GROMACS .gro file of C-alpha atoms in nm:
model
  507
    1MET     CA    1  -1.422  -1.890   1.600
    2ARG     CA    2  -1.458  -1.636   1.323
    3ARG     CA    3  -1.815  -1.755   1.257
    4VAL     CA    4  -1.904  -1.697   1.622
    5ILE     CA    5  -1.753  -1.346   1.607
    6SER     CA    6  -1.940  -1.270   1.287
    7LEU     CA    7  -2.274  -1.387   1.425
    8ALA     CA    8  -2.221  -1.186   1.742
    9VAL     CA    9  -2.148  -0.871   1.546
   10SER     CA   10  -2.450  -0.930   1.322
   11ALA     CA   11  -2.678  -0.978   1.621
   12SER     CA   12  -2.548  -0.660   1.785
   13LEU     CA   13  -2.610  -0.458   1.471
   14LEU     CA   14  -2.957  -0.597   1.408
   15ALA     CA   15  -3.056  -0.528   1.767
   16LEU     CA   16  -3.018  -0.155   1.707
   17SER     CA   17  -3.294   0.062   1.569
   18ALA     CA   18  -3.229   0.247   1.247
   19CYS     CA   19  -3.301   0.585   1.404
   20HIS     CA   20  -3.085   0.877   1.296
   21ARG     CA   21  -2.972   1.158   1.521
   22ALA     CA   22  -3.034   1.507   1.403
   23LYS     CA   23  -2.727   1.632   1.223
   24ASP     CA   24  -2.600   1.919   1.022
   25ASN     CA   25  -2.659   1.816   0.662
   26GLY     CA   26  -2.342   1.996   0.559
   27THR     CA   27  -2.118   1.798   0.798
   28LEU     CA   28  -1.973   1.455   0.724
   29HIS     CA   29  -1.918   1.246   1.038
   30PHE     CA   30  -1.604   1.041   0.966
   31LEU     CA   31  -1.512   0.782   1.231
   32ILE     CA   32  -1.140   0.724   1.299
   33GLU     CA   33  -0.967   0.492   1.549
   34SER     CA   34  -0.740   0.744   1.719
   35SER     CA   35  -0.646   1.111   1.732
   36PRO     CA   36  -0.377   1.232   1.492
   37ASN     CA   37  -0.050   1.277   1.681
   38ASN     CA   38   0.045   1.586   1.481
   39LEU     CA   39  -0.137   1.732   1.180
   40ASP     CA   40   0.185   1.900   1.061
   41LEU     CA   41   0.300   1.657   0.793
   42ARG     CA   42   0.663   1.737   0.871
   43GLN     CA   43   0.611   1.582   1.214
   44GLY     CA   44   0.310   1.348   1.211
   45THR     CA   45   0.404   0.988   1.132
   46ASP     CA   46   0.091   0.795   1.236
   47ALA     CA   47  -0.175   0.705   0.981
   48GLN     CA   48  -0.435   0.951   1.108
   49SER     CA   49  -0.189   1.242   1.100
   50GLU     CA   50  -0.086   1.167   0.744
   51ARG     CA   51  -0.439   1.106   0.614
   52VAL     CA   52  -0.607   1.406   0.775
   53GLY     CA   53  -0.297   1.624   0.728
   54ALA     CA   54  -0.296   1.547   0.355
   55LEU     CA   55  -0.633   1.724   0.329
   56ILE     CA   56  -0.493   2.039   0.495
   57TYR     CA   57  -0.153   2.055   0.323
   58ASP     CA   58  -0.040   2.005  -0.035
   59ALA     CA   59   0.273   1.818  -0.142
   60LEU     CA   60   0.506   1.903  -0.428
   61VAL     CA   61   0.406   1.589  -0.619
   62ARG     CA   62   0.129   1.327  -0.609
   63LYS     CA   63   0.132   0.955  -0.686
   64ASN     CA   64  -0.079   0.825  -0.974
   65ASP     CA   65  -0.232   0.477  -1.013
   66HIS     CA   66   0.109   0.327  -1.101
   67TYR     CA   67   0.288   0.518  -0.823
   68ASN     CA   68   0.457   0.746  -1.072
   69LEU     CA   69   0.502   1.094  -0.928
   70GLN     CA   70   0.299   1.365  -1.099
   71PRO     CA   71   0.304   1.746  -1.077
   72TRP     CA   72   0.113   1.912  -0.794
   73LEU     CA   73   0.253   2.223  -0.621
   74ALA     CA   74   0.557   2.161  -0.841
   75THR     CA   75   0.446   2.189  -1.203
   76SER     CA   76   0.772   2.039  -1.330
   77TRP     CA   77   1.122   1.945  -1.219
   78GLU     CA   78   1.459   1.851  -1.362
   79ARG     CA   79   1.742   1.636  -1.237
   80PRO     CA   80   2.044   1.771  -1.425
   81ASP     CA   81   2.272   1.534  -1.236
   82ALA     CA   82   2.242   1.262  -0.973
   83LEU     CA   83   2.279   1.512  -0.686
   84THR     CA   84   2.057   1.800  -0.800
   85TRP     CA   85   1.680   1.851  -0.822
   86ILE     CA   86   1.525   2.174  -0.956
   87PHE     CA   87   1.154   2.234  -0.888
   88HIS     CA   88   0.933   2.485  -1.070
   89LEU     CA   89   0.636   2.585  -0.856
   90ARG     CA   90   0.273   2.655  -0.938
   91ASN     CA   91   0.184   3.023  -0.955
   92GLY     CA   92  -0.121   3.169  -0.778
   93VAL     CA   93  -0.141   2.919  -0.487
   94ARG     CA   94  -0.237   3.071  -0.153
   95PHE     CA   95  -0.227   2.949   0.204
   96HIS     CA   96  -0.548   2.932   0.405
   97ASP     CA   97  -0.468   3.273   0.561
   98GLY     CA   98  -0.442   3.431   0.216
   99LYS     CA   99  -0.063   3.453   0.189
  100PRO     CA  100   0.083   3.350  -0.149
  101MET     CA  101   0.297   3.036  -0.155
  102THR     CA  102   0.650   3.090  -0.285
  103ALA     CA  103   0.982   2.910  -0.313
  104ASP     CA  104   1.078   3.051   0.029
  105ASP     CA  105   0.798   2.846   0.187
  106VAL     CA  106   0.901   2.528   0.004
  107ALA     CA  107   1.265   2.576   0.100
  108TRP     CA  108   1.173   2.626   0.467
  109SER     CA  109   0.944   2.323   0.464
  110ILE     CA  110   1.240   2.104   0.363
  111GLU     CA  111   1.515   2.277   0.561
  112SER     CA  112   1.319   2.284   0.886
  113MET     CA  113   1.329   1.905   0.901
  114THR     CA  114   1.709   1.898   0.903
  115ASN     CA  115   1.831   2.228   1.053
  116GLY     CA  116   1.711   2.175   1.410
  117ALA     CA  117   1.394   2.385   1.380
  118LEU     CA  118   1.200   2.063   1.434
  119ILE     CA  119   1.267   1.737   1.611
  120THR     CA  120   1.105   1.491   1.373
  121ALA     CA  121   1.140   1.126   1.277
  122LYS     CA  122   1.087   1.232   0.916
  123GLY     CA  123   1.416   1.419   0.920
  124GLY     CA  124   1.594   1.097   0.829
  125ALA     CA  125   1.427   1.097   0.488
  126PHE     CA  126   1.605   1.427   0.414
  127ALA     CA  127   1.938   1.348   0.580
  128ASP     CA  128   2.117   1.358   0.243
  129VAL     CA  129   1.999   1.713   0.166
  130ALA     CA  130   2.308   1.934   0.155
  131SER     CA  131   2.142   2.263   0.054
  132VAL     CA  132   1.813   2.416  -0.055
  133THR     CA  133   1.846   2.725  -0.275
  134VAL     CA  134   1.575   2.969  -0.379
  135ARG     CA  135   1.653   3.074  -0.735
  136ASP     CA  136   1.347   3.292  -0.785
  137PRO     CA  137   0.999   3.317  -0.627
  138LEU     CA  138   0.881   3.004  -0.810
  139THR     CA  139   1.202   2.801  -0.842
  140VAL     CA  140   1.386   2.603  -0.576
  141ALA     CA  141   1.691   2.378  -0.610
  142VAL     CA  142   1.776   2.091  -0.377
  143ARG     CA  143   2.125   1.941  -0.370
  144THR     CA  144   2.207   1.615  -0.192
  145THR     CA  145   2.534   1.471  -0.064
  146HIS     CA  146   2.460   1.131  -0.219
  147PRO     CA  147   2.232   1.019  -0.504
  148ASP     CA  148   1.883   1.005  -0.355
  149ALA     CA  149   1.624   0.870  -0.596
  150SER     CA  150   1.367   0.862  -0.314
  151LEU     CA  151   1.373   1.238  -0.255
  152LEU     CA  152   1.080   1.292  -0.490
  153PHE     CA  153   0.875   1.021  -0.317
  154ASN     CA  154   0.945   1.181   0.021
  155LEU     CA  155   0.801   1.508  -0.115
  156SER     CA  156   0.475   1.338  -0.219
  157ASP     CA  157   0.121   1.335  -0.082
  158GLY     CA  158   0.074   1.214   0.273
  159LEU     CA  159   0.445   1.230   0.352
  160PHE     CA  160   0.514   1.599   0.298
  161GLY     CA  161   0.322   1.924   0.316
  162VAL     CA  162   0.432   2.279   0.236
  163VAL     CA  163   0.408   2.512   0.537
  164GLU     CA  164   0.461   2.887   0.560
  165LYS     CA  165   0.818   3.005   0.604
  166GLY     CA  166   0.902   3.014   0.974
  167ALA     CA  167   0.639   2.758   1.080
  168GLY     CA  168   0.780   2.591   1.391
  169ARG     CA  169   0.723   2.301   1.626
  170ASP     CA  170   0.370   2.407   1.720
  171GLU     CA  171   0.245   2.423   1.361
  172GLY     CA  172   0.031   2.113   1.418
  173LEU     CA  173  -0.179   2.291   1.681
  174GLN     CA  174  -0.315   2.544   1.430
  175PRO     CA  175  -0.212   2.409   1.089
  176VAL     CA  176  -0.215   2.644   0.792
  177GLY     CA  177  -0.168   2.478   0.454
  178THR     CA  178  -0.274   2.522   0.094
  179GLY     CA  179  -0.491   2.210   0.076
  180PRO     CA  180  -0.861   2.150  -0.003
  181PHE     CA  181  -0.973   2.172   0.362
  182LYS     CA  182  -0.898   2.431   0.631
  183PHE     CA  183  -0.834   2.337   0.992
  184VAL     CA  184  -1.110   2.447   1.234
  185SER     CA  185  -1.045   2.274   1.567
  186GLN     CA  186  -0.911   1.967   1.743
  187VAL     CA  187  -0.992   1.809   2.080
  188GLN     CA  188  -0.748   1.530   2.167
  189ASP     CA  189  -0.910   1.185   2.176
  190LYS     CA  190  -1.241   1.334   2.062
  191GLU     CA  191  -1.241   1.500   1.721
  192VAL     CA  192  -1.077   1.703   1.445
  193VAL     CA  193  -1.292   1.943   1.241
  194VAL     CA  194  -1.200   2.078   0.898
  195GLU     CA  195  -1.400   2.286   0.650
  196ARG     CA  196  -1.399   2.339   0.276
  197ASN     CA  197  -1.135   2.572   0.130
  198VAL     CA  198  -1.355   2.763  -0.114
  199ASP     CA  199  -1.049   2.921  -0.276
  200TYR     CA  200  -0.862   2.595  -0.332
  201TRP     CA  201  -0.646   2.627  -0.644
  202ALA     CA  202  -0.738   2.276  -0.769
  203GLY     CA  203  -1.113   2.328  -0.718
  204ALA     CA  204  -1.308   2.349  -0.392
  205PRO     CA  205  -1.438   2.023  -0.240
  206ASN     CA  206  -1.813   1.955  -0.249
  207ILE     CA  207  -1.837   1.873   0.123
  208LEU     CA  208  -1.879   2.175   0.346
  209ARG     CA  209  -1.732   2.032   0.667
  210VAL     CA  210  -1.580   1.706   0.794
  211ARG     CA  211  -1.584   1.608   1.159
  212PHE     CA  212  -1.330   1.328   1.224
  213GLU     CA  213  -1.470   1.163   1.537
  214VAL     CA  214  -1.241   0.939   1.744
  215VAL     CA  215  -1.402   0.602   1.819
  216PRO     CA  216  -1.133   0.360   1.947
  217ASP     CA  217  -1.357   0.051   1.958
  218ASN     CA  218  -1.429  -0.102   1.618
  219ILE     CA  219  -1.757  -0.264   1.721
  220THR     CA  220  -1.881   0.076   1.840
  221THR     CA  221  -1.777   0.220   1.502
  222ALA     CA  222  -1.984  -0.045   1.326
  223LEU     CA  223  -2.283   0.031   1.549
  224GLU     CA  224  -2.256   0.405   1.481
  225LEU     CA  225  -2.260   0.337   1.106
  226LYS     CA  226  -2.564   0.112   1.147
  227LYS     CA  227  -2.751   0.377   1.348
  228GLY     CA  228  -2.668   0.647   1.097
  229SER     CA  229  -2.481   0.859   1.352
  230GLY     CA  230  -2.159   0.792   1.163
  231ASP     CA  231  -2.125   0.858   0.789
  232ALA     CA  232  -1.796   0.688   0.700
  233GLU     CA  233  -1.499   0.483   0.816
  234SER     CA  234  -1.191   0.358   0.635
  235ASN     CA  235  -1.028   0.027   0.735
  236ALA     CA  236  -1.123   0.086   1.099
  237ILE     CA  237  -1.341  -0.220   1.150
  238THR     CA  238  -1.285  -0.593   1.101
  239LEU     CA  239  -1.398  -0.778   0.791
  240ASP     CA  240  -1.653  -0.964   1.006
  241GLU     CA  241  -1.805  -0.629   1.096
  242VAL     CA  242  -1.790  -0.512   0.734
  243HIS     CA  243  -1.971  -0.831   0.633
  244ALA     CA  244  -2.237  -0.772   0.899
  245LEU     CA  245  -2.304  -0.426   0.753
  246GLU     CA  246  -2.340  -0.544   0.393
  247GLY     CA  247  -2.699  -0.511   0.282
  248VAL     CA  248  -2.795  -0.285   0.573
  249PRO     CA  249  -3.027  -0.008   0.448
  250ASN     CA  250  -2.858   0.331   0.412
  251VAL     CA  251  -2.509   0.174   0.432
  252ARG     CA  252  -2.272   0.102   0.145
  253VAL     CA  253  -1.949  -0.100   0.142
  254GLU     CA  254  -1.667  -0.013  -0.100
  255SER     CA  255  -1.377  -0.254  -0.151
  256GLY     CA  256  -1.076  -0.219  -0.377
  257PRO     CA  257  -0.710  -0.315  -0.421
  258GLY     CA  258  -0.475  -0.192  -0.148
  259SER     CA  259  -0.104  -0.114  -0.151
  260MET     CA  260  -0.030  -0.234   0.205
  261VAL     CA  261   0.155  -0.567   0.201
  262MET     CA  262   0.164  -0.839   0.464
  263TYR     CA  263   0.490  -1.032   0.477
  264ALA     CA  264   0.684  -1.293   0.673
  265ASN     CA  265   1.051  -1.234   0.746
  266PHE     CA  266   1.335  -1.470   0.842
  267ASN     CA  267   1.649  -1.430   1.048
  268VAL     CA  268   1.878  -1.553   0.773
  269ASN     CA  269   2.169  -1.598   1.015
  270ASP     CA  270   1.974  -1.844   1.228
  271PRO     CA  271   2.131  -2.193   1.204
  272VAL     CA  272   1.794  -2.351   1.126
  273LEU     CA  273   1.688  -2.101   0.860
  274ARG     CA  274   2.025  -2.018   0.702
  275ASP     CA  275   1.974  -2.267   0.416
  276VAL     CA  276   1.775  -2.109   0.132
  277ARG     CA  277   1.610  -2.446   0.060
  278VAL     CA  278   1.454  -2.441   0.405
  279ARG     CA  279   1.305  -2.098   0.345
  280GLN     CA  280   1.176  -2.208   0.004
  281ALA     CA  281   1.021  -2.516   0.164
  282ILE     CA  282   0.834  -2.296   0.412
  283ALA     CA  283   0.705  -2.086   0.123
  284CYS     CA  284   0.579  -2.398  -0.055
  285ALA     CA  285   0.407  -2.524   0.260
  286LEU     CA  286   0.203  -2.203   0.291
  287ASP     CA  287  -0.133  -2.191   0.114
  288LYS     CA  288  -0.182  -1.816   0.063
  289ASN     CA  289  -0.514  -1.854  -0.117
  290LEU     CA  290  -0.665  -2.062   0.163
  291LEU     CA  291  -0.542  -1.816   0.427
  292ILE     CA  292  -0.691  -1.525   0.231
  293ALA     CA  293  -1.024  -1.706   0.196
  294ALA     CA  294  -1.040  -1.811   0.562
  295LEU     CA  295  -0.905  -1.504   0.741
  296TRP     CA  296  -0.963  -1.218   0.495
  297ARG     CA  297  -1.296  -1.331   0.350
  298GLY     CA  298  -1.126  -1.328   0.010
  299GLN     CA  299  -1.063  -0.953   0.038
  300ALA     CA  300  -0.690  -0.966  -0.040
  301VAL     CA  301  -0.461  -1.046  -0.334
  302PRO     CA  302  -0.155  -1.278  -0.311
  303ALA     CA  303   0.179  -1.093  -0.323
  304GLU     CA  304   0.501  -1.199  -0.492
  305THR     CA  305   0.698  -0.882  -0.415
  306LEU     CA  306   0.678  -0.595  -0.165
  307LEU     CA  307   0.575  -0.341  -0.430
  308PRO     CA  308   0.200  -0.294  -0.485
  309ARG     CA  309   0.028  -0.444  -0.786
  310GLY     CA  310   0.062  -0.221  -1.091
  311HIS     CA  311   0.369  -0.037  -0.960
  312TRP     CA  312   0.597   0.099  -1.232
  313ALA     CA  313   0.895  -0.093  -1.087
  314GLU     CA  314   0.709  -0.417  -1.008
  315ALA     CA  315   0.851  -0.740  -1.147
  316SER     CA  316   0.567  -0.939  -1.299
  317ASP     CA  317   0.490  -1.287  -1.167
  318ALA     CA  318   0.633  -1.435  -1.487
  319MET     CA  319   0.972  -1.280  -1.405
  320LEU     CA  320   0.991  -1.430  -1.055
  321PRO     CA  321   1.042  -1.779  -0.911
  322GLN     CA  322   0.706  -1.907  -0.788
  323TYR     CA  323   0.617  -2.104  -0.476
  324PRO     CA  324   0.260  -2.227  -0.517
  325HIS     CA  325   0.122  -2.440  -0.236
  326ASP     CA  326   0.297  -2.778  -0.282
  327VAL     CA  327   0.362  -2.992   0.025
  328ALA     CA  328   0.548  -3.258  -0.177
  329ARG     CA  329   0.787  -2.994  -0.311
  330ALA     CA  330   0.837  -2.860   0.041
  331VAL     CA  331   0.931  -3.209   0.161
  332ARG     CA  332   1.177  -3.255  -0.128
  333LEU     CA  333   1.345  -2.924  -0.044
  334LEU     CA  334   1.377  -3.022   0.323
  335ASP     CA  335   1.520  -3.358   0.218
  336ALA     CA  336   1.774  -3.182  -0.003
  337ALA     CA  337   1.870  -2.964   0.295
  338GLY     CA  338   1.941  -3.281   0.495
  339LEU     CA  339   1.637  -3.250   0.722
  340LYS     CA  340   1.498  -3.602   0.762
  341PRO     CA  341   1.187  -3.682   0.967
  342ASP     CA  342   1.231  -3.793   1.329
  343ARG     CA  343   1.017  -4.067   1.483
  344ASN     CA  344   0.732  -3.816   1.511
  345GLY     CA  345   0.761  -3.716   1.146
  346VAL     CA  346   0.906  -3.375   1.229
  347ARG     CA  347   1.182  -3.249   1.000
  348LEU     CA  348   1.218  -2.889   1.120
  349ARG     CA  349   1.138  -2.698   1.439
  350PHE     CA  350   1.146  -2.320   1.477
  351THR     CA  351   0.958  -2.033   1.642
  352LEU     CA  352   0.732  -1.762   1.501
  353LYS     CA  353   0.715  -1.440   1.703
  354THR     CA  354   0.392  -1.243   1.675
  355SER     CA  355   0.203  -0.958   1.837
  356THR     CA  356  -0.107  -1.037   2.039
  357ASP     CA  357  -0.381  -0.876   1.829
  358GLU     CA  358  -0.664  -1.108   1.728
  359THR     CA  359  -0.604  -1.115   1.352
  360THR     CA  360  -0.233  -1.191   1.392
  361ARG     CA  361  -0.306  -1.463   1.647
  362LEU     CA  362  -0.553  -1.636   1.414
  363LEU     CA  363  -0.311  -1.606   1.120
  364ALA     CA  364  -0.024  -1.755   1.323
  365GLN     CA  365  -0.238  -2.054   1.424
  366ALA     CA  366  -0.341  -2.115   1.063
  367VAL     CA  367   0.021  -2.098   0.944
  368GLN     CA  368   0.123  -2.337   1.222
  369GLN     CA  369  -0.134  -2.588   1.099
  370GLN     CA  370  -0.031  -2.557   0.733
  371LEU     CA  371   0.340  -2.609   0.800
  372ARG     CA  372   0.268  -2.922   1.003
  373ALA     CA  373   0.164  -3.103   0.683
  374ALA     CA  374   0.525  -3.071   0.556
  375GLY     CA  375   0.676  -3.201   0.881
  376ILE     CA  376   0.750  -2.852   1.015
  377GLU     CA  377   0.675  -2.790   1.380
  378LEU     CA  378   0.615  -2.421   1.438
  379SER     CA  379   0.607  -2.285   1.791
  380LEU     CA  380   0.420  -1.960   1.848
  381ARG     CA  381   0.551  -1.692   2.081
  382PRO     CA  382   0.309  -1.397   2.109
  383ALA     CA  383   0.394  -1.074   2.293
  384GLU     CA  384   0.242  -0.729   2.328
  385PHE     CA  385   0.353  -0.509   2.041
  386GLY     CA  386   0.625  -0.313   2.224
  387THR     CA  387   0.804  -0.630   2.333
  388PHE     CA  388   0.749  -0.795   1.996
  389TYR     CA  389   0.891  -0.497   1.805
  390ALA     CA  390   1.192  -0.466   2.037
  391ASP     CA  391   1.272  -0.834   1.980
  392ILE     CA  392   1.257  -0.821   1.601
  393THR     CA  393   1.456  -0.498   1.590
  394SER     CA  394   1.732  -0.655   1.799
  395GLY     CA  395   1.731  -0.970   1.585
  396ALA     CA  396   1.592  -1.190   1.864
  397PHE     CA  397   1.366  -1.396   1.640
  398GLN     CA  398   1.365  -1.676   1.386
  399MET     CA  399   1.059  -1.564   1.191
  400TYR     CA  400   0.795  -1.293   1.230
  401MET     CA  401   0.501  -1.154   1.034
  402LEU     CA  402   0.427  -0.783   0.990
  403ARG     CA  403   0.313  -0.537   0.724
  404TRP     CA  404   0.454  -0.249   0.522
  405ILE     CA  405   0.218   0.050   0.494
  406GLY     CA  406   0.299   0.328   0.246
  407SER     CA  407   0.676   0.284   0.246
  408ASN     CA  408   0.646  -0.005   0.000
  409GLU     CA  409   0.498   0.234  -0.258
  410ASP     CA  410   0.859   0.350  -0.319
  411PRO     CA  411   1.105   0.092  -0.463
  412ASP     CA  412   1.362   0.219  -0.213
  413ILE     CA  413   1.180  -0.018   0.025
  414PHE     CA  414   1.424  -0.284  -0.097
  415ARG     CA  415   1.723  -0.087   0.033
  416TYR     CA  416   1.547  -0.016   0.363
  417ALA     CA  417   1.430  -0.376   0.413
  418TYR     CA  418   1.717  -0.578   0.261
  419GLY     CA  419   2.021  -0.353   0.206
  420SER     CA  420   2.338  -0.438   0.399
  421GLY     CA  421   2.354  -0.080   0.528
  422SER     CA  422   2.002  -0.099   0.673
  423PHE     CA  423   2.053  -0.319   0.977
  424PRO     CA  424   1.864  -0.168   1.274
  425PRO     CA  425   1.877   0.103   1.394
  426LYS     CA  426   1.974   0.239   1.050
  427GLY     CA  427   1.688   0.066   0.868
  428GLY     CA  428   1.441  -0.219   0.858
  429ASN     CA  429   1.668  -0.509   0.756
  430ARG     CA  430   1.582  -0.694   1.076
  431GLY     CA  431   1.674  -1.036   0.937
  432ARG     CA  432   2.033  -0.919   0.865
  433TYR     CA  433   2.017  -1.029   0.501
  434SER     CA  434   2.323  -0.933   0.298
  435ASN     CA  435   2.393  -0.978  -0.073
  436PRO     CA  436   2.665  -0.772  -0.248
  437ARG     CA  437   2.485  -0.791  -0.583
  438VAL     CA  438   2.164  -0.656  -0.430
  439ASP     CA  439   2.360  -0.374  -0.262
  440ALA     CA  440   2.529  -0.282  -0.591
  441LEU     CA  441   2.199  -0.277  -0.781
  442LEU     CA  442   2.032  -0.063  -0.516
  443GLU     CA  443   2.319   0.186  -0.515
  444LYS     CA  444   2.310   0.209  -0.894
  445ALA     CA  445   1.931   0.257  -0.894
  446ALA     CA  446   1.959   0.541  -0.641
  447GLY     CA  447   2.172   0.744  -0.882
  448GLU     CA  448   1.978   0.650  -1.195
  449ILE     CA  449   1.810   0.941  -1.374
  450ASP     CA  450   1.644   0.730  -1.643
  451GLN     CA  451   1.340   0.553  -1.493
  452GLU     CA  452   1.343   0.257  -1.732
  453ALA     CA  453   1.705   0.180  -1.642
  454ARG     CA  454   1.612   0.216  -1.277
  455ARG     CA  455   1.324  -0.026  -1.324
  456ARG     CA  456   1.555  -0.292  -1.474
  457GLU     CA  457   1.777  -0.274  -1.167
  458TYR     CA  458   1.483  -0.305  -0.929
  459VAL     CA  459   1.344  -0.600  -1.126
  460GLU     CA  460   1.674  -0.785  -1.085
  461VAL     CA  461   1.668  -0.708  -0.711
  462GLN     CA  462   1.321  -0.860  -0.690
  463GLN     CA  463   1.436  -1.170  -0.879
  464ILE     CA  464   1.724  -1.225  -0.637
  465LEU     CA  465   1.501  -1.172  -0.334
  466ALA     CA  466   1.240  -1.411  -0.474
  467THR     CA  467   1.510  -1.676  -0.515
  468GLU     CA  468   1.688  -1.631  -0.182
  469LEU     CA  469   1.369  -1.551   0.014
  470PRO     CA  470   1.497  -1.353   0.312
  471GLY     CA  471   1.126  -1.285   0.349
  472ILE     CA  472   0.800  -1.406   0.197
  473PRO     CA  473   0.555  -1.147   0.058
  474LEU     CA  474   0.211  -1.277   0.158
  475TRP     CA  475  -0.078  -1.061   0.031
  476TYR     CA  476  -0.222  -0.715  -0.018
  477PRO     CA  477  -0.539  -0.665   0.191
  478ASN     CA  478  -0.811  -0.468   0.016
  479VAL     CA  479  -0.900  -0.112   0.112
  480GLU     CA  480  -1.244  -0.121   0.278
  481VAL     CA  481  -1.460   0.189   0.321
  482VAL     CA  482  -1.806   0.169   0.477
  483HIS     CA  483  -2.025   0.478   0.438
  484SER     CA  484  -2.380   0.602   0.453
  485THR     CA  485  -2.584   0.661   0.141
  486ARG     CA  486  -2.557   1.034   0.221
  487LEU     CA  487  -2.202   1.013   0.084
  488THR     CA  488  -2.163   0.948  -0.289
  489GLY     CA  489  -1.876   0.951  -0.535
  490VAL     CA  490  -1.639   0.753  -0.311
  491VAL     CA  491  -1.331   0.664  -0.516
  492LEU     CA  492  -1.090   0.442  -0.325
  493ASN     CA  493  -0.716   0.504  -0.308
  494PRO     CA  494  -0.491   0.192  -0.276
  495GLY     CA  495  -0.300   0.362   0.006
  496GLY     CA  496  -0.613   0.389   0.218
  497THR     CA  497  -0.598   0.769   0.219
  498PHE     CA  498  -0.897   0.998   0.268
  499ASP     CA  499  -0.847   1.157  -0.074
  500PHE     CA  500  -1.198   1.063  -0.185
  501LEU     CA  501  -1.318   1.352   0.034
  502ARG     CA  502  -1.171   1.591  -0.222
  503THR     CA  503  -1.438   1.502  -0.479
  504ALA     CA  504  -1.715   1.307  -0.299
  505GLU     CA  505  -2.056   1.464  -0.235
  506LEU     CA  506  -2.279   1.473   0.073
  507HIS     CA  507  -2.657   1.467   0.035
   0.00000   0.00000   0.00000
């Protein structure tokens, strides 16, 4: 089926002429799948809001290649105790309207998410903030009710942006930040236009103007890139369409490691899946490399943990139990769990719930086929995403597959996904996994000031999870950016952000 899709896409692209529409040479036409819900980073939670908003606003800190948090609007910070953070701010930064940025603006940006000034889903990330105190124009102190090691991450790029003091609920309509691009205009379901901030404190971008054009259909996006009427897209089209564009004149394809992780999760209280040996057998029956080759055209890397490759807290493969594809081992584990084959050779039956999108459907069918070799009969139950998500949140599933985007760049993902206090609606522990040792390690890590000590605790958490397998990390899909040859200097970010627009050039 995928070959038919690929050939169809190729034929559609080749049928188009290579004519270019007249365009403003100073404007980059960037194709996105949907309109941002809210460009105010305190409120916008969808990918487009966070990626476009991160060009308009600056955060206090930015993530480096190992997801360590580096100075940005905050030049330095201290944590004198487990409940207190003190931030020293960069001098000379100005908002797009010319006003200087001070500690009052930073304090308001944090407080407004918890004091009722805004109604925002991101408020939960700051629920432990007890007070924000301005000590002088460039110093702000944040005190929390409980140790919150993730506070710094929640103040980082894409998740947080400093607004002017007093900015309210309608900030996203006319956003004013300190970032490299200034907001110009937005038409819902059509476009967002930003222009270069020539006075940007970190150096003005090279690109004069970016027009983010909403194109919901991915085949249309591919056609626009082929025609030359679109200059760039980021992870908005399928790999078949990316493949069809490779080698097309005036088009370039960039591919690099991504931080997003695909995973499978179990309901560990289900009678069929309660035994850890059964979950380990399922892991052994999966052939990750074959699935990556067949469904991702090899553009993904196998995962052994939820943290991205190269993360400062990542446990290396050598530290973790491994489950390479081994059907014989899977059968032995099922035997040890007392699951003998019936007259049809079936040892285990259970159901996988999925959404109905094409990629997920193809993946579920491939997994179904692989498990059959170990005597596991997997039934598939697809549903539109709203129904699917309601079911997994309520625990009405045996197994599901989904992905973590962005949140797995912070090791606190383990508390959110597997902590005993994170059963929905308080968190994402949808499989109701509970381990007192894991809870104790996560609590200790949250109050840890020394990062190396914190890393040791997270490594042990990953070792326990890799043994007990409440979920199976599958792979990290690559970041894929397709762009015209007009755009040069594209440097990919593992998070799939649009940060390359800060330094890229348009010719």
